[in-house]
Short mmCIF file of C-alpha atoms in Angstrom, two decimals:
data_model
loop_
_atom_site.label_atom_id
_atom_site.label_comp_id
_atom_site.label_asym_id
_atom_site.label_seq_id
_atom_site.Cartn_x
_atom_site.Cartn_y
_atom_site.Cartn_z
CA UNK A 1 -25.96 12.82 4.10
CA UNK A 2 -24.58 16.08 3.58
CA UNK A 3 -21.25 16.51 2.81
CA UNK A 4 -19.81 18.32 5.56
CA UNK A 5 -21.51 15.56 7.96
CA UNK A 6 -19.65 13.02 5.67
CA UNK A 7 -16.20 14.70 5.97
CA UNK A 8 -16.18 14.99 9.36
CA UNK A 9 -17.96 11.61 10.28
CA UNK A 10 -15.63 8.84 11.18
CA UNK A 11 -15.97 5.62 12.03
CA UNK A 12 -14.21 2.22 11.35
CA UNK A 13 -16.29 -0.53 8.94
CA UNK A 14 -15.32 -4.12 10.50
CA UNK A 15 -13.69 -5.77 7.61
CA UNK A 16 -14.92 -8.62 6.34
CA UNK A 17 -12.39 -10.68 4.59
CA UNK A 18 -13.63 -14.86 3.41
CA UNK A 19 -10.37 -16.62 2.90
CA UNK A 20 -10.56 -20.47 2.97
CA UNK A 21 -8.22 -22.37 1.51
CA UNK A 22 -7.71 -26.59 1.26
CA UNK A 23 -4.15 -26.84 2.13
CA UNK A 24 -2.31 -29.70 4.00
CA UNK A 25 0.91 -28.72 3.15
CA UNK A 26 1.98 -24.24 3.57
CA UNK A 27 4.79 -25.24 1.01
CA UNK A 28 1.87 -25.37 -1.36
CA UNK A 29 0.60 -23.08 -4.30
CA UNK A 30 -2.65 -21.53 -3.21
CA UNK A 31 -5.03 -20.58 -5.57
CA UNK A 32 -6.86 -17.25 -6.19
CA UNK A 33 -10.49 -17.95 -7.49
CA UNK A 34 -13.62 -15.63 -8.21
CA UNK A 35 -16.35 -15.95 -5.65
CA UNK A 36 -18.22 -18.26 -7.88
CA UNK A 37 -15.27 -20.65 -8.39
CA UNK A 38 -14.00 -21.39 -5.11
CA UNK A 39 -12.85 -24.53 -4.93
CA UNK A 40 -10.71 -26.30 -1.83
CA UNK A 41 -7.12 -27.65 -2.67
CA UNK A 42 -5.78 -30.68 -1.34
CA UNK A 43 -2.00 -31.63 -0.23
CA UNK A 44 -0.14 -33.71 2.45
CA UNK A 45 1.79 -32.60 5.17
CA UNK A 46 3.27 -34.28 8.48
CA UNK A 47 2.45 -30.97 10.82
CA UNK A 48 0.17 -31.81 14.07
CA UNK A 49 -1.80 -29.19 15.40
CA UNK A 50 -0.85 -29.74 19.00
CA UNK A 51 3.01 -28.94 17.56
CA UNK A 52 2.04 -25.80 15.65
CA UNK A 53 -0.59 -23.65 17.34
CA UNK A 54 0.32 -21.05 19.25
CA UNK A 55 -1.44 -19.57 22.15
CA UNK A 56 -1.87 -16.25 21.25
CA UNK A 57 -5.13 -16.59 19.69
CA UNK A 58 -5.83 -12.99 19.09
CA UNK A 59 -2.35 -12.61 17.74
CA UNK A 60 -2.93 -15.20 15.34
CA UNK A 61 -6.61 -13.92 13.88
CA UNK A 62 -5.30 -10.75 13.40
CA UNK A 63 -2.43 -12.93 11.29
CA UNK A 64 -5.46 -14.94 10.08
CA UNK A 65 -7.12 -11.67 8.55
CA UNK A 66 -3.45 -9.77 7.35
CA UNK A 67 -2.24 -13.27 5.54
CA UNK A 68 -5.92 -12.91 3.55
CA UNK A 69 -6.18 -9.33 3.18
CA UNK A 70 -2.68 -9.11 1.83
CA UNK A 71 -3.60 -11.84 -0.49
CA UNK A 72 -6.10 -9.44 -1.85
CA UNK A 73 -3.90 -6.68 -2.14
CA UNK A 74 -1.23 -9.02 -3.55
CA UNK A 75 -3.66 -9.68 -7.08
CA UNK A 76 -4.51 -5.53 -6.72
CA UNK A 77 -8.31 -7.09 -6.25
CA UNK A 78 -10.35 -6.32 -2.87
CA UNK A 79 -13.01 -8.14 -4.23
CA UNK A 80 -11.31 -11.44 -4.86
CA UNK A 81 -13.05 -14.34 -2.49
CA UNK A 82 -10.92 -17.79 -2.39
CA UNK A 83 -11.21 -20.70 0.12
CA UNK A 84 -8.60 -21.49 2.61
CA UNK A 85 -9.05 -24.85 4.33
CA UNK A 86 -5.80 -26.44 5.87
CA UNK A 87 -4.91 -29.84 7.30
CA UNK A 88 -2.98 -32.20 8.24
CA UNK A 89 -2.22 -35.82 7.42
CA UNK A 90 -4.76 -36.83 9.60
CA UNK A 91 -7.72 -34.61 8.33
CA UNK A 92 -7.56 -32.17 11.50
CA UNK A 93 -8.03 -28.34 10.56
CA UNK A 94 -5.58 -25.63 10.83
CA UNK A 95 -5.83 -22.30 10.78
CA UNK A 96 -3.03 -19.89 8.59
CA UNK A 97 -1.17 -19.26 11.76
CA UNK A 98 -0.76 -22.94 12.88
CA UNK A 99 0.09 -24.11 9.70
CA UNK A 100 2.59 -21.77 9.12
CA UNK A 101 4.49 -21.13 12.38
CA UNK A 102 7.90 -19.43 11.67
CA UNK A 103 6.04 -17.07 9.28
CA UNK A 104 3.56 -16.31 12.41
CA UNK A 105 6.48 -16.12 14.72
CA UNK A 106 8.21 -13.38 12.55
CA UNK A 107 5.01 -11.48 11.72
CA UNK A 108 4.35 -10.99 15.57
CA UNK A 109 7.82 -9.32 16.02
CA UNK A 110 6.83 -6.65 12.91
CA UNK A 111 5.30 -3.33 14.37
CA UNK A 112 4.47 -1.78 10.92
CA UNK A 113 1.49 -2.49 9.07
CA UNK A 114 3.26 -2.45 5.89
CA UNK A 115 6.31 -4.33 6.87
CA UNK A 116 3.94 -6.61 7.31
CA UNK A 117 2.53 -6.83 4.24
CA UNK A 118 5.74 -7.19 3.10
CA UNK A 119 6.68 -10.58 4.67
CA UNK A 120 2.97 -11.96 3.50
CA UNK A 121 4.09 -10.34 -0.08
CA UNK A 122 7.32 -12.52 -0.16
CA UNK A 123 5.08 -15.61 1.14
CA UNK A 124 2.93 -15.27 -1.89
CA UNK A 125 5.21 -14.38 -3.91
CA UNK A 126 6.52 -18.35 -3.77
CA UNK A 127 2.82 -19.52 -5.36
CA UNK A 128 1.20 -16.58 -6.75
CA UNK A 129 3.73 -14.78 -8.51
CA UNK A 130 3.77 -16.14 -11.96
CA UNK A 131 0.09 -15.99 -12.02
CA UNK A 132 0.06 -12.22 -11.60
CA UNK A 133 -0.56 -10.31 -15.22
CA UNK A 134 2.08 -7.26 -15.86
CA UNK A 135 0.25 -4.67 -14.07
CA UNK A 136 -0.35 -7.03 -10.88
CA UNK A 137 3.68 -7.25 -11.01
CA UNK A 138 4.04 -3.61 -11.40
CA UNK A 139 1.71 -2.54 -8.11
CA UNK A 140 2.94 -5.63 -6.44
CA UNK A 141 6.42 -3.83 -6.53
CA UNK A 142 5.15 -0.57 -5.76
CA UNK A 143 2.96 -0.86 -2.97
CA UNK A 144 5.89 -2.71 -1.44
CA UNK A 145 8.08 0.10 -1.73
CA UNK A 146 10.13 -1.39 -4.36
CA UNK A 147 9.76 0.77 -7.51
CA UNK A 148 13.18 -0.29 -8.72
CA UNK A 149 12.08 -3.08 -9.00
CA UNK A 150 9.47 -2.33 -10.92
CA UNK A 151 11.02 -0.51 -13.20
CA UNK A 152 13.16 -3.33 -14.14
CA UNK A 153 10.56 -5.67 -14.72
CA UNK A 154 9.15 -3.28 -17.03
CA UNK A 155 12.39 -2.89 -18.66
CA UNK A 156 12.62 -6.21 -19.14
CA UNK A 157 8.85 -7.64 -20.14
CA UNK A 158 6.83 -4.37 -21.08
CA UNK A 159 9.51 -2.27 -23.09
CA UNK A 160 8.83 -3.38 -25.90
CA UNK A 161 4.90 -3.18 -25.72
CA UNK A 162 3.31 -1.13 -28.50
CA UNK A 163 0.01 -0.99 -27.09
CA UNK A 164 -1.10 -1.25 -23.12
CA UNK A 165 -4.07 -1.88 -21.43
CA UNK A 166 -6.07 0.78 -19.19
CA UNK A 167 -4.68 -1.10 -16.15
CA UNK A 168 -0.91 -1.21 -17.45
CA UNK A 169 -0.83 2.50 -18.00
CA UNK A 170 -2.41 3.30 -14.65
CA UNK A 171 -0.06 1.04 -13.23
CA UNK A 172 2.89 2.66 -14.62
CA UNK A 173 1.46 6.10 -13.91
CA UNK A 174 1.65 5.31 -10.01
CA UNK A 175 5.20 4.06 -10.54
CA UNK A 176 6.35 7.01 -12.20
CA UNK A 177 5.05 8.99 -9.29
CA UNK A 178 6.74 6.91 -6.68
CA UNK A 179 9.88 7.45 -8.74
CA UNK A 180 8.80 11.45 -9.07
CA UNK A 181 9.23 11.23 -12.77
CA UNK A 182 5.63 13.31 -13.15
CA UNK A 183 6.19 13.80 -16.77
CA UNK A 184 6.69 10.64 -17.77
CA UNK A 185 3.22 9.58 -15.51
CA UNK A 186 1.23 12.12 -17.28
CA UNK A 187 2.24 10.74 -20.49
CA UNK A 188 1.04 6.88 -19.51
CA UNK A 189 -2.22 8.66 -17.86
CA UNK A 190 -3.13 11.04 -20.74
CA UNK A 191 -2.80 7.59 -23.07
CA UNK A 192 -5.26 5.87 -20.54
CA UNK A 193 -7.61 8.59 -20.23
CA UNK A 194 -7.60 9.57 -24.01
CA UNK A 195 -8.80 5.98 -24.74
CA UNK A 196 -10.88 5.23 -21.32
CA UNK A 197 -12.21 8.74 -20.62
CA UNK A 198 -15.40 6.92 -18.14
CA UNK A 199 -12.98 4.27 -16.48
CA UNK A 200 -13.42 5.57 -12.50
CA UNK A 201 -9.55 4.40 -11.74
CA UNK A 202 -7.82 5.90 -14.69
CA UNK A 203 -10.02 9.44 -13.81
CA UNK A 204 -8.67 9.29 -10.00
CA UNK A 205 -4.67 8.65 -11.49
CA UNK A 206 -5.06 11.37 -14.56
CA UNK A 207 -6.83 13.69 -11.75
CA UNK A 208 -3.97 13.16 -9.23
CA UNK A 209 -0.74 13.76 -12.05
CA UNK A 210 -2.55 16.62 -13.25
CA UNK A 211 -2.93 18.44 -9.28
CA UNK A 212 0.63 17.67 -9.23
CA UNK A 213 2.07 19.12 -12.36
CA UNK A 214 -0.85 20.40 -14.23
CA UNK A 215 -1.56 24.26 -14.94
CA UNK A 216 -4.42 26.48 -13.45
CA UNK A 217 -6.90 24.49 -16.15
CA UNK A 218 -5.64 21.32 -15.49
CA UNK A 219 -5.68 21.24 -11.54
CA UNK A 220 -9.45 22.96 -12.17
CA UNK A 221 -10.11 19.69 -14.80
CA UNK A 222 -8.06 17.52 -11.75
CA UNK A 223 -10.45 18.07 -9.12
CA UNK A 224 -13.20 17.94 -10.95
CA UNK A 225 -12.84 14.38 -12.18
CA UNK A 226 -11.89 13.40 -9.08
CA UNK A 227 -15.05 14.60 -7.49
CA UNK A 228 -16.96 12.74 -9.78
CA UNK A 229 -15.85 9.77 -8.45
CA UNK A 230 -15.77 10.75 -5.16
CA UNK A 231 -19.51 12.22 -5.17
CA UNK A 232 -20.36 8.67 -7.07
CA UNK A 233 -18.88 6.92 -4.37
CA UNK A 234 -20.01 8.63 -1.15
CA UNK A 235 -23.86 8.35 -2.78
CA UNK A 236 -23.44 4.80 -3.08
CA UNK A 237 -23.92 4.96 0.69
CA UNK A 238 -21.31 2.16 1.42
CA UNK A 239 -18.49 3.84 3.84
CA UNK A 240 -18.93 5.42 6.70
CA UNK A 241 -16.21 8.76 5.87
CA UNK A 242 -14.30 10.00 3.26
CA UNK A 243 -11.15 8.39 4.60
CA UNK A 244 -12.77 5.30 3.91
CA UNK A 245 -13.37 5.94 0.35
CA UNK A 246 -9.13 5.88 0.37
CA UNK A 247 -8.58 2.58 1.77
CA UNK A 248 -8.32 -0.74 -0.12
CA UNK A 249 -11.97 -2.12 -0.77
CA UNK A 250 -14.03 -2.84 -3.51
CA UNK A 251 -14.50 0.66 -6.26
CA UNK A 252 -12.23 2.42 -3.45
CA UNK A 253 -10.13 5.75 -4.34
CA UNK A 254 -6.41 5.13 -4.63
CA UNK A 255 -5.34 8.22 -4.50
CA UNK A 256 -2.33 8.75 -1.88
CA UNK A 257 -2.84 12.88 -3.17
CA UNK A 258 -5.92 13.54 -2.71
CA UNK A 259 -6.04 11.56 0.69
CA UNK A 260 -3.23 13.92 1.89
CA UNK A 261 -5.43 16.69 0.54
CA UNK A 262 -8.18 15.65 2.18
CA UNK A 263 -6.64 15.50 5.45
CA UNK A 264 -4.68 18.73 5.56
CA UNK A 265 -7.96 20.48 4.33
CA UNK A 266 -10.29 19.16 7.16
CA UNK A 267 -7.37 19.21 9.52
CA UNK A 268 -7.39 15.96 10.28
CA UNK A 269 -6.03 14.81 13.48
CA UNK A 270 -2.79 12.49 13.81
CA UNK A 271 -5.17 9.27 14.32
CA UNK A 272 -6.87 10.04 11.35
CA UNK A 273 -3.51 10.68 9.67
CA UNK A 274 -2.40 7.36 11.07
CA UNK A 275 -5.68 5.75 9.73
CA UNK A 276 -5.04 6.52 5.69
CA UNK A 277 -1.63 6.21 6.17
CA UNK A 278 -1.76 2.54 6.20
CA UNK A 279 -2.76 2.59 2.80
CA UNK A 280 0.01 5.07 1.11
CA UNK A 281 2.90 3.82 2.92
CA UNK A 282 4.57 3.34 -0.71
CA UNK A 283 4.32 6.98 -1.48
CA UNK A 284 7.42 9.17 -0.81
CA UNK A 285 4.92 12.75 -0.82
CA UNK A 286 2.16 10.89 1.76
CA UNK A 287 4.81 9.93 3.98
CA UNK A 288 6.93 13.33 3.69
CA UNK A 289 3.35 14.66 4.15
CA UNK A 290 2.53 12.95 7.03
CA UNK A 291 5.82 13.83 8.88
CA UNK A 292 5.41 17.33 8.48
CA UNK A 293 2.21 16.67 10.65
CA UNK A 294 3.75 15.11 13.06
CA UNK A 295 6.32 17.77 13.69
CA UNK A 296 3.66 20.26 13.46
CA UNK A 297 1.81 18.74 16.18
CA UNK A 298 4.43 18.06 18.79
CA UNK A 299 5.27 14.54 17.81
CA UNK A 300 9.27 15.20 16.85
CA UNK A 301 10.22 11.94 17.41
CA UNK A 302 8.05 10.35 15.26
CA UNK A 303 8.43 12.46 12.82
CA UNK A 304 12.19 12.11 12.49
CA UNK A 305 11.60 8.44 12.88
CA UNK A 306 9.51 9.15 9.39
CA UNK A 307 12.05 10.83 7.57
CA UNK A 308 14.61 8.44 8.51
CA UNK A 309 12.87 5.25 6.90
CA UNK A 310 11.46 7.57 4.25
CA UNK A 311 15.00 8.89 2.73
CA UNK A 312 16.18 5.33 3.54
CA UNK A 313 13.72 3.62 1.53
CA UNK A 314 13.70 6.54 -1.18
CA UNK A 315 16.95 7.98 -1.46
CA UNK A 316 15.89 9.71 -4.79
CA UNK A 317 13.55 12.34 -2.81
CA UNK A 318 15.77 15.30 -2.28
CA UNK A 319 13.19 17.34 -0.11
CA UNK A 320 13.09 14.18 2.07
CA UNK A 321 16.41 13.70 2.72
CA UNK A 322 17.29 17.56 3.21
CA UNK A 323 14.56 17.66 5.82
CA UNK A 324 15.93 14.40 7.62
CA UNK A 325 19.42 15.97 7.50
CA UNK A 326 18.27 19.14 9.00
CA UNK A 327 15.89 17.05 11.82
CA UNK A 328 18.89 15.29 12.57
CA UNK A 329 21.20 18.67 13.38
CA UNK A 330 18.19 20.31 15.37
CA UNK A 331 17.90 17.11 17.45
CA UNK A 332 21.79 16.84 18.33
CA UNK A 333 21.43 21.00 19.33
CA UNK A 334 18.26 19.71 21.61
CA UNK A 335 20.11 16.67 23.16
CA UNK A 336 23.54 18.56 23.28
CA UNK A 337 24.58 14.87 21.51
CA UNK A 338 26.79 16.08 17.93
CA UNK A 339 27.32 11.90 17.16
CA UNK A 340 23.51 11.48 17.54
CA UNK A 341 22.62 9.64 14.58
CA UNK A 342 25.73 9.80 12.77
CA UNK A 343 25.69 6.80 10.61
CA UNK A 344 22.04 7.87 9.86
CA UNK A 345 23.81 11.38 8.70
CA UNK A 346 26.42 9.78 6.81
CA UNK A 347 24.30 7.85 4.81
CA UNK A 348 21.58 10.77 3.74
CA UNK A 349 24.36 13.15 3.28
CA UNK A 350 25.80 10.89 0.70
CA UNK A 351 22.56 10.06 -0.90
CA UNK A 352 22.03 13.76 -1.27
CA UNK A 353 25.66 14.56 -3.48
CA UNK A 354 24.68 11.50 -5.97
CA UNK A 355 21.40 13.20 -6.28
#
């Protein structure tokens, strides 16, 4: 397949996420295990199914599938395969969104994808947590949008760490992004590609620090690493577009840069933009990114929605929150409204003097 045909071919892969876990009780630790260890765990529990499922049966696959796939993304591993079996005291089977009913109820009143994945994060977080190593922990955090958060851990468990592994650095490369501390990325990255100069995920971090802040050699060095890995992974013949080379699976690109990149250079339309969004949620430039598309294609609304969460949820991103300010003013002028939004306006215009 030629390239061209490749960038401009799209079309959704049905996922195929095995979950299947031995549960009676959803108070219970559940177990991650490698394909060729999955084992079923056994507990008690007092639930009936007649008392616990739903009837929105669509509504509760599509739980069925998030409550796995976030599970995945949880342990940073798309190729993890564990067994979910549930039941009650009386042997019958449950399903993930019988079992665990309020959980279900609140997930079905979330629109976002990733405010989603949030509430399965803080579900797992009560069996899995401990089990995660330090760079697990530090994606955990920022893929949820937390990057404080992660930063304290670090502060607290890896500061005093002479030597890190290939998987720590690229881990704390990606946070220092999210925080916009470039330099201080580039110097974890450069460690991880010095020492792992062949490893496909450090390449894709080092090549995405050095388009952001590198000189005319480096962005040249940038994109070609990360077309080595790209041209690697399109001939495996295994996704259907190059936006699917950017979302979570197995040897994928995580890369919320060169995603944007990718979709501003083959001008990309706003379902495609919608598409890879999913994945890069966490990263303040993606989502500044995105909303900038939105405006540009008529879509005001949702782009001001954008900035809003965006400067809420990173209050550190100056560009962000001067654009939300200025979306703000241009939308009272439209309505002829000056207390639209005011709290809103209050808020970002303080965020922007402790800048």
């Amino acid at each position: 397949m030629g390239l061209f045909d490749f960038l401009f071919k799209r079309k959704k892969k049905n996922q195929t996420n095995e979950v299947t876990i031995k549960n009676d009780s959803p108070e219970e630790v559940i177990t991650a295990l490698p394909e060729e260890e999955a084992v079923n765990l056994i507990e008690e529990t007092n639930i009936r199914p007649e008392e616990t499922a739903p009837q929105f049966h669509e509504e509760g696959n599509r739980f069925d599938l998030e409550i796995k796939e976030a599970f995945k993304r949880f342990h940073s591993d798309p190729g993890i395969d564990i067994n979910i079996q549930i039941e009650d005291d009386k042997g019958n089977s449950l399903t993930a969104y019988q079992a665990y009913g309020d959980l279900f109820q609140e997930w079905m009143s979330i629109q976002s994808k990733w405010d989603r994945m949030s509430l399965f994060y803080r579900f797992w977080d009560q069996s899995q947590f401990e089990k995660l190593e330090s760079w697990q922990v530090i994606e955990r955090f920022v893929k949820d949008r937390y990057p404080k958060k992660a930063l304290s851990y670090f502060e607290q468990n890896m500061s005093d760490k002479r030597d890190f592994t290939k998987e720590e650095l690229v881990s704390l490369s990606k946070l220092h992004r999210v925080l916009l501390d470039n330099p201080t990325a580039k110097e974890y990255i450069e460690t991880a590609y010095r020492n792992h100069p062949e490893d496909s995920s450090v390449k894709v971090e080092y090549a995405t620090v050095l388009h952001i802040i590198g000189n005319h050699f480096e962005k040249e060095l940038s994109h070609q690493l990360f077309h080595e890995v790209m041209d690697k992974k399109i001939q495996q013949n295994d996704t259907e577009s190059v936006f699917d080379c950017f979302r979570f699976s197995e040897g994928y690109t995580d890369s919320s840069i060169f995603a944007m990149l990718y979709l501003m250079n083959t001008e990309a339309d706003n379902d495609a933009w919608d598409y890879v969004a999913e994945e890069y949620y966490y990263c303040p430039v993606f989502r500044y990114e995105h909303a900038v598309q939105l405006s540009q294609t008529e879509n005001p609304l949702r782009a001001l929605a954008k900035l809003t969460s965006l400067s809420q949820e990173f209050p550190w991103f100056r560009i962000a929150l001067e654009s939300t300010i200025g979306n703000i003013k241009s939308m009272r002028k439209q309505l002829n409204d000056p207390d639209f939004m005011e709290k809103e306006l209050q808020e970002f215009q303080n965020s922007l003097k402790n800048l």
